[in-house]
Amino acid sequence: MAAPSLLNWRRVSSFTGPVPRARHGHRAVAIRELMIIFGGGNEGIADELHVYNTATNQWFLPAVRGDIPPGCAAHGFVCDGTRILVFGGMVEYGRYSNELYELQASRWLWKKVKPHPPPSGLPPCPRLGHSFSLYGNKCYLFGGLANESEDSNNNVPRYLNDFYELELQHGSGVVGWSIPVTKGVVPSPRESHTAVIYCKKDSGGPKMYVFGGMCGARLDDLWQLDLETMSWSKPETKGTVPLPRSLHTASIIGNKMYIFGGWVPHKGENTETSPHDCEWRCTSSFSYLNLDTTEWTTLVSDSQEDKKNSRPRPRAGHCAVAIGTRLYFWSGRDGYKKALNSQVCCKDLWYLDTEKPPAPSQVQLIKATTNSFHVKWDEVSTVEGYLLQLSTDLPYQAASSDSSAAPNMQGVRMDPHRQGSNNIVPNSINDTINSTKTEQPATKETSMKNKPDFKALTDSNAILYPSLASNASNHNSHVVDMLRKNEGPHTSANVGVLSSCLDVRTVIPETSVSSTVSSTQTMVTQQTIKTESSSTNGAVVKDETSLTTFSTKSEVDETYALPATKISRVETHATAMPFSKETPSNPVATMKAGERQWCDVGIFKNNTALVSQFYLLPKGKQSISKVGNADVPDYSLLKKQDLVPGTGYRFRVAAINGCGIGPFSKISEFKTCIPGFPGAPSAVRISKNVEGIHLSWEPPTSPSGNILEYSAYLAIRTAQIQDNPSQLVFMRIYCGLKTSCTVTAGQLANAHIDYTSRPAIVFRISAKNEKGYGPATQVRWLQGNNKKAPLN
């Protein structure tokens, strides 16, 4: 976590959709990038379900159906995958609930569930302000506040410290309540406390941590329950314990429990002498407890004033959600107006990055031309931009408008496709880069995720600093402001159902023969290809229902849709690049003895870039400007250099958030094209037949002359693959003019099952014209999660 003085809070000021009214006592959970809010109140209890998409800054009200629960406040709210459970809470003044509801967020379907009562004892009584925590297939209920009076208008509070366990059925439904027998001293009764569950890596079982709460006086005690032995204890802590509080939030990120806000005593009050009579106020203090060392760290103290409105103002009864390593805070109350007898509620939404972002996937090639690359990488959640760098072995020169340097064409190359009908082509560095005797086709892979944003792949790349990927003006703008401006609405369809995603990727490793590459995304429905996210190479195009193709017309990317076809379970998905290696996470391109020179392409809002030039960083002239807490060069002071044909370039990318620039990805290596070679075949389809499977494809969209033949390859089992699973060996199974072939059951029996992501058989198909073979389309045919033979 950043030092207290370096906390970089962000207030979300640009969003779309129906914003929920301000409230307190609500609860929130996260499902992927969605923050789901239910209940709470201010001038009445809210009963609607609100969803905020943190990726698109869009609020929406899903069309829920089924047994819709009544509005409630101070309830239990947990998330298990895409299932959400709601327990208890206040449904109206003085009347509390002990009912349990389940929401299937994949269909926005509510269902009232009735768990079996405990084998001995009574089920939980109606309550509010309890904690309700999930671990595995069980929820743990502790404490809360009950009303002893049967008359809701005559509230007689009773603080609780009872403990229940609720067993869940897999996917949907519950089994029943139980009352575990615990050891040790039980925490005192309380409500409006927090409870989180944490399990140390590689040691020990899960433990529940209870902090603070209210029992007539606010509390600052910390309790631990070992969920395996059911033993309560009070861990000894180091550091400054936060002030006694209730109505705060506790969120787990990594091994830290972050405590924010709540009601605390007024400055100078002695809560020990008169705990029931002292005055209380809201706070914006912010601390975390390292759950491995049990040491408290104060990030924002109660004494720190914020005159610049640079962080959330004091509040209680708010909600907090962790999405990745980012914390979101919304609404809550910041005081009490006695004259109006009402709460004053906040209307703001804030977030805070708690760690630098992880390394993105390797850079993936969508399209190459003679002097440019269209590249992409997997999105990293909750980031504000990406720093893209490249390196080449060419001598660096000042940029000029004339980039007509001719590639070195020396060396005689033999065509491996003519050496026999069953050529084995190792996927190795030597064979793909250095050999002048054989050629392996470059590889193109296609993969899809949900929710298209094709504009992001063409003209709305949201370059933050002036990048040479397009002719952006060289002014040094305020990157953080631009990042915030780019948080506006997207034409996204995720206001509907949390559905499965499609992942189609494109990868083209460097080869001794370069060619113009087209990126073709095969249209498949959710029934044909199942969701899989991956950090391997490939171009990700977000789409659930349409087939999108990037044309190979020399300088223009075009998109168009092809009709759907019913195919077998095919996943066009990337395999690992042979050029991968770990790289240091130094964002500044410096040159030491024996060290590679890395130059910036630019900083991008989105995870795609059209690269035709890059910046040179002269020694001793690295003017530094700020992106959040990240140091990056002032590009307006740097020279530029064009990409040249027939040249290899290495790429790496790092993500940026409020904590700075994260580590770089592994290295990818691509070559600019030599004109005249054919593009990759597209629209690959696989279907079963009597003999085995039928493999078909469409000709390249850019043949660059007459297609003389096609070759299809199958990854096969070898001892080499067993020793190094990432290095595939391919056998040619077809050579001819037809755009289809049959793969026999005998050939499939020798197929290698690739487990780099989901189990799959790997095919490659390439086209040849007068100049030679172009890039190959690679397809992964999903085989399920077992090791049965293909076609079973």
mmCIF file of N, CA and C in Angstrom, residues 42 112 123 175 182 265 282 303 384 444 528 633 687 779:
data_model
loop_
_atom_site.group_PDB
_atom_site.id
_atom_site.type_symbol
_atom_site.label_atom_id
_atom_site.label_comp_id
_atom_site.label_asym_id
_atom_site.label_seq_id
_atom_site.Cartn_x
_atom_site.Cartn_y
_atom_site.Cartn_z
ATOM 1 N N ASN A 42 -33.053 6.280 3.380
ATOM 2 C CA ASN A 42 -32.997 7.677 3.794
ATOM 3 C C ASN A 42 -34.350 8.243 3.403
ATOM 4 N N LYS A 112 -37.020 -16.900 -2.571
ATOM 5 C CA LYS A 112 -37.027 -17.002 -1.113
ATOM 6 C C LYS A 112 -36.680 -18.425 -0.728
ATOM 7 N N PRO A 123 -33.697 -21.299 15.275
ATOM 8 C CA PRO A 123 -33.031 -20.574 14.180
ATOM 9 C C PRO A 123 -32.755 -19.127 14.594
ATOM 10 N N VAL A 175 -28.912 -25.706 2.666
ATOM 11 C CA VAL A 175 -29.236 -26.916 3.423
ATOM 12 C C VAL A 175 -29.929 -26.526 4.713
ATOM 13 N N THR A 182 -18.408 -23.531 20.164
ATOM 14 C CA THR A 182 -17.133 -22.822 20.096
ATOM 15 C C THR A 182 -16.384 -22.927 21.418
ATOM 16 N N PRO A 265 -15.790 8.489 18.642
ATOM 17 C CA PRO A 265 -16.018 9.520 19.670
ATOM 18 C C PRO A 265 -15.445 10.861 19.228
ATOM 19 N N CYS A 282 -19.003 11.255 12.697
ATOM 20 C CA CYS A 282 -18.513 10.438 11.584
ATOM 21 C C CYS A 282 -17.026 10.715 11.363
ATOM 22 N N SER A 303 -7.075 13.007 12.822
ATOM 23 C CA SER A 303 -6.637 14.387 12.989
ATOM 24 C C SER A 303 -6.308 15.065 11.659
ATOM 25 N N GLU A 384 -5.927 2.646 -15.165
ATOM 26 C CA GLU A 384 -6.224 3.925 -15.805
ATOM 27 C C GLU A 384 -5.491 4.106 -17.122
ATOM 28 N N LYS A 444 -1.516 -17.183 -36.466
ATOM 29 C CA LYS A 444 -2.558 -16.243 -36.144
ATOM 30 C C LYS A 444 -3.641 -16.947 -35.384
ATOM 31 N N THR A 528 -21.601 -22.730 -28.347
ATOM 32 C CA THR A 528 -20.509 -23.431 -29.009
ATOM 33 C C THR A 528 -19.184 -23.258 -28.309
ATOM 34 N N PRO A 633 8.306 9.735 -19.069
ATOM 35 C CA PRO A 633 8.995 10.836 -19.744
ATOM 36 C C PRO A 633 8.025 11.880 -20.273
ATOM 37 N N SER A 687 -16.310 -29.713 -37.587
ATOM 38 C CA SER A 687 -17.514 -30.516 -37.344
ATOM 39 C C SER A 687 -17.137 -31.985 -37.418
ATOM 40 N N VAL A 779 -6.112 -22.730 -34.246
ATOM 41 C CA VAL A 779 -7.419 -23.008 -33.651
ATOM 42 C C VAL A 779 -7.253 -24.055 -32.561
#
